[in-house]
C-alpha atoms as a PDB file:
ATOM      1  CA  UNK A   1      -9.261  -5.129 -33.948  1.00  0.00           C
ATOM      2  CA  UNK A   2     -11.524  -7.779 -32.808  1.00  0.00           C
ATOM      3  CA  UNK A   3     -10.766  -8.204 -28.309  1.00  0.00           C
ATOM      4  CA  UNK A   4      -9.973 -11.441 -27.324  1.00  0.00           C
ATOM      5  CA  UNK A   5     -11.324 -12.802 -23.960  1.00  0.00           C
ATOM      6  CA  UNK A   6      -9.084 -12.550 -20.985  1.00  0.00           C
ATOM      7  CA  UNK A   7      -8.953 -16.143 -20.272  1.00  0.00           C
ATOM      8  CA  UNK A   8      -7.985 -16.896 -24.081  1.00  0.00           C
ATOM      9  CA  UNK A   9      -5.459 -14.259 -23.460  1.00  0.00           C
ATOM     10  CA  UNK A  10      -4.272 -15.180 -19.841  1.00  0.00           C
ATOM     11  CA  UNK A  11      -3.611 -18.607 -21.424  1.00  0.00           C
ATOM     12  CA  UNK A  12      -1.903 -17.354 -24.605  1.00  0.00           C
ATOM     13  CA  UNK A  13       0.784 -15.784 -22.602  1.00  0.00           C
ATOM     14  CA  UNK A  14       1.312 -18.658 -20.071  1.00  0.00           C
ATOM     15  CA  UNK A  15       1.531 -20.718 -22.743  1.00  0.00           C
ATOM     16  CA  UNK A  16       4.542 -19.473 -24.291  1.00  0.00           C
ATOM     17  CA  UNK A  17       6.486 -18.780 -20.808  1.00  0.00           C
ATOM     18  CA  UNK A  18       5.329 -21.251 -18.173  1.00  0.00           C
ATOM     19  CA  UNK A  19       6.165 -22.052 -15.840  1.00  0.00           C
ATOM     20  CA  UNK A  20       5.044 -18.493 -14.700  1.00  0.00           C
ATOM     21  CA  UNK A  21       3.829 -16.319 -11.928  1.00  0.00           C
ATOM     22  CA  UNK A  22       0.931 -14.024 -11.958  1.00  0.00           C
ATOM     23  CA  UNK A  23       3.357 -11.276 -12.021  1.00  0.00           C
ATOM     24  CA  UNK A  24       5.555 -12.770 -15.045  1.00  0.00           C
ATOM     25  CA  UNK A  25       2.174 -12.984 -17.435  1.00  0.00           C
ATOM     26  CA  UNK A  26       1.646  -9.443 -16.800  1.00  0.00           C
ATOM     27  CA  UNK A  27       4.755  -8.101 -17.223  1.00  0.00           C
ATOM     28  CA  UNK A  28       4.635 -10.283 -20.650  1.00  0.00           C
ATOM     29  CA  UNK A  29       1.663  -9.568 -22.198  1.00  0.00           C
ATOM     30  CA  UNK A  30       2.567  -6.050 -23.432  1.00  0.00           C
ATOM     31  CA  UNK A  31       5.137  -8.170 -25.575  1.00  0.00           C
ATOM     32  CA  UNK A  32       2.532 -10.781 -26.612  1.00  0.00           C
ATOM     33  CA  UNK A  33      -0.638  -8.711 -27.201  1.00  0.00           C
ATOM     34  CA  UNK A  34      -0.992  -5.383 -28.492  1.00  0.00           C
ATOM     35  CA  UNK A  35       0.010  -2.694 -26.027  1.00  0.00           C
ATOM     36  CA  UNK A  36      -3.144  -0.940 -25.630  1.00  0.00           C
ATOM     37  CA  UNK A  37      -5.198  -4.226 -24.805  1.00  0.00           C
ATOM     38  CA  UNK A  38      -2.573  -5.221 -22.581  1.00  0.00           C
ATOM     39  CA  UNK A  39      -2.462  -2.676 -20.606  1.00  0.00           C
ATOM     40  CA  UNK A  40      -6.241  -2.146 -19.878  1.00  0.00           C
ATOM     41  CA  UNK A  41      -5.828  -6.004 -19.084  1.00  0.00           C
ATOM     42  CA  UNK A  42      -3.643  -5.963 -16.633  1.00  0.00           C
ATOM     43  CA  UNK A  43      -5.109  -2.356 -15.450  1.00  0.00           C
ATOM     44  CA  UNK A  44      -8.389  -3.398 -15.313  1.00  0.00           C
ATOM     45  CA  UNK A  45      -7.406  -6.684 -13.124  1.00  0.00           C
ATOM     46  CA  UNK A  46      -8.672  -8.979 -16.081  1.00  0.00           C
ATOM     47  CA  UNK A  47      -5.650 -11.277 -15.846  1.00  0.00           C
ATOM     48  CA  UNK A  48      -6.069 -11.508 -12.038  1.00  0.00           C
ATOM     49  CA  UNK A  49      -9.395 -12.485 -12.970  1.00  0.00           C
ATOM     50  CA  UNK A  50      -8.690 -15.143 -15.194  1.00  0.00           C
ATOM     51  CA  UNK A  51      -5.627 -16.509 -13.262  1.00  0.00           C
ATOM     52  CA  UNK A  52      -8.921 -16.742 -10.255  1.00  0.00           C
ATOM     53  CA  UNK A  53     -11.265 -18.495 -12.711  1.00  0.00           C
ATOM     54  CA  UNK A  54      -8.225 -20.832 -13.954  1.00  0.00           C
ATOM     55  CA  UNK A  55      -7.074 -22.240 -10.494  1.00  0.00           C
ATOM     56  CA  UNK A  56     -11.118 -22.655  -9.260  1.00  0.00           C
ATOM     57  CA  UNK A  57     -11.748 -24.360 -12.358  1.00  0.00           C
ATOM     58  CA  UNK A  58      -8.432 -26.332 -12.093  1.00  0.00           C
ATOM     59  CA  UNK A  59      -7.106 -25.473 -15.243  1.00  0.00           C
ATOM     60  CA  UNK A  60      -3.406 -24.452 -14.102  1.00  0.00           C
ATOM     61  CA  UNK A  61      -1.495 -26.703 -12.074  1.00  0.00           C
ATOM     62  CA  UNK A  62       0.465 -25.365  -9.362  1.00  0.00           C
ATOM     63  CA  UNK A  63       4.583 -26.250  -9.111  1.00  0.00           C
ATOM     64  CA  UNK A  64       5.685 -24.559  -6.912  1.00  0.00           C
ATOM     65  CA  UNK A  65       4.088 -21.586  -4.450  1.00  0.00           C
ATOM     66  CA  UNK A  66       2.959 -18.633  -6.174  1.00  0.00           C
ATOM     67  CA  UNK A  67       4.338 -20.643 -10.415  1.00  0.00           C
ATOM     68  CA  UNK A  68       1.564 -22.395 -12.294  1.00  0.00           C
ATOM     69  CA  UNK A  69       1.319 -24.343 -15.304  1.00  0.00           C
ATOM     70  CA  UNK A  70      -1.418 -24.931 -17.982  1.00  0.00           C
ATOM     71  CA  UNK A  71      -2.683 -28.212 -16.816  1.00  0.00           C
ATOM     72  CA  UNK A  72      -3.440 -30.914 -19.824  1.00  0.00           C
ATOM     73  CA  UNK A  73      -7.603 -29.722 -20.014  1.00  0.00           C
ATOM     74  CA  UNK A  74      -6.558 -26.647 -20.834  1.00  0.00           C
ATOM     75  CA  UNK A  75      -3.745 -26.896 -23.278  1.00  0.00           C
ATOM     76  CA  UNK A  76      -7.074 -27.217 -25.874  1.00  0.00           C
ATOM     77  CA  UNK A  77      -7.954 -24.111 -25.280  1.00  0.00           C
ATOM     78  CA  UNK A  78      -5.093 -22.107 -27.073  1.00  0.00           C
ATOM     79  CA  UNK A  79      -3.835 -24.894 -29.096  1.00  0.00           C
ATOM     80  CA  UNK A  80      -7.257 -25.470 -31.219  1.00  0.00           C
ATOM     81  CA  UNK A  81      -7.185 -21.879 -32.169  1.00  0.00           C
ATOM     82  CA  UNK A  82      -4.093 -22.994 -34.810  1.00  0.00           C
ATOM     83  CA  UNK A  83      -1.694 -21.031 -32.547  1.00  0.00           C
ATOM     84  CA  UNK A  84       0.515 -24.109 -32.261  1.00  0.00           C
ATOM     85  CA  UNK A  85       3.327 -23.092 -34.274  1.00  0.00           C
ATOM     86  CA  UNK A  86       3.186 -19.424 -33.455  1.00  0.00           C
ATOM     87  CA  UNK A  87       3.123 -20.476 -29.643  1.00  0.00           C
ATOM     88  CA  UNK A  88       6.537 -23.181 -30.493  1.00  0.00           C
ATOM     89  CA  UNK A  89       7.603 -20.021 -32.436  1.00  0.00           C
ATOM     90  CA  UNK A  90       7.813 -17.437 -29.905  1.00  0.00           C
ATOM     91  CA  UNK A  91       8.819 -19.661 -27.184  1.00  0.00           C
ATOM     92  CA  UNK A  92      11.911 -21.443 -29.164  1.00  0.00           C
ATOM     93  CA  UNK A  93      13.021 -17.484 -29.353  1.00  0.00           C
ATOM     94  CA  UNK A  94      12.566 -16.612 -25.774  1.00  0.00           C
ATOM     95  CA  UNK A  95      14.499 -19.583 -24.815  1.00  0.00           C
ATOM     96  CA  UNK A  96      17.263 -18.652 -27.229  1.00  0.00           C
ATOM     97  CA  UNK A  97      17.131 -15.030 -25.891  1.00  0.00           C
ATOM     98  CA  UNK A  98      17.265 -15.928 -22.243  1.00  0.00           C
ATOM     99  CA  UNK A  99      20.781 -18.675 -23.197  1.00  0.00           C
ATOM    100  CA  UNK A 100      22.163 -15.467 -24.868  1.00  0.00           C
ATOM    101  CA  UNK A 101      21.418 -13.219 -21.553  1.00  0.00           C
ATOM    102  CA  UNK A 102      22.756 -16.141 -19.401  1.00  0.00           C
ATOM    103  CA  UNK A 103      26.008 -16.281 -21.114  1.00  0.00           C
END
């Protein structure tokens, strides 16, 4: 399995649940990447690392203290990958699964 970089992947998962804290994409990415590379991202501080690199270069935008969203420079850098309609995808079912918890 070819490893994806940790910025690729940092913005894959905030992609599909932003608005999101720090803590949010890491407790997500075990159910958007493959276990094993999830875990030595988030053990390994990779994410942190990314989520570091992302604010300096100001490629999240902040909403509120501690929640960030991808800010419009970045939103190329998943969605040219073809990953449009998987990222609509899995969002339209996290939404639905969230209105079916809230109920």
């Amino acid at each position: 399995m070819k490893k994806i970089d940790p910025l690729f992947a940092y913005f894959s998962i905030l992609a599909v649940i932003q608005p999101a804290r720090i803590q949010d994409i890491e407790a997500s990415a075990q159910q958007l990447l493959s276990p094993d590379y999830a875990k030595m991202l988030v053990e390994a501080g990779h994410l942190r690392a990314a989520h570091e690199t992302a604010r300096e270069r100001g490629l999240v935008i902040q909403v509120r203290r501690g929640v960030y969203f991808t800010a419009p420079k970045a939103r190329h850098l998943v969605r040219r990958e073809g990953l449009e309609r998987s990222i609509d995808n899995r969002r339209l079912f996290l939404m639905k699964a969230q209105r079916r918890r809230y109920k």
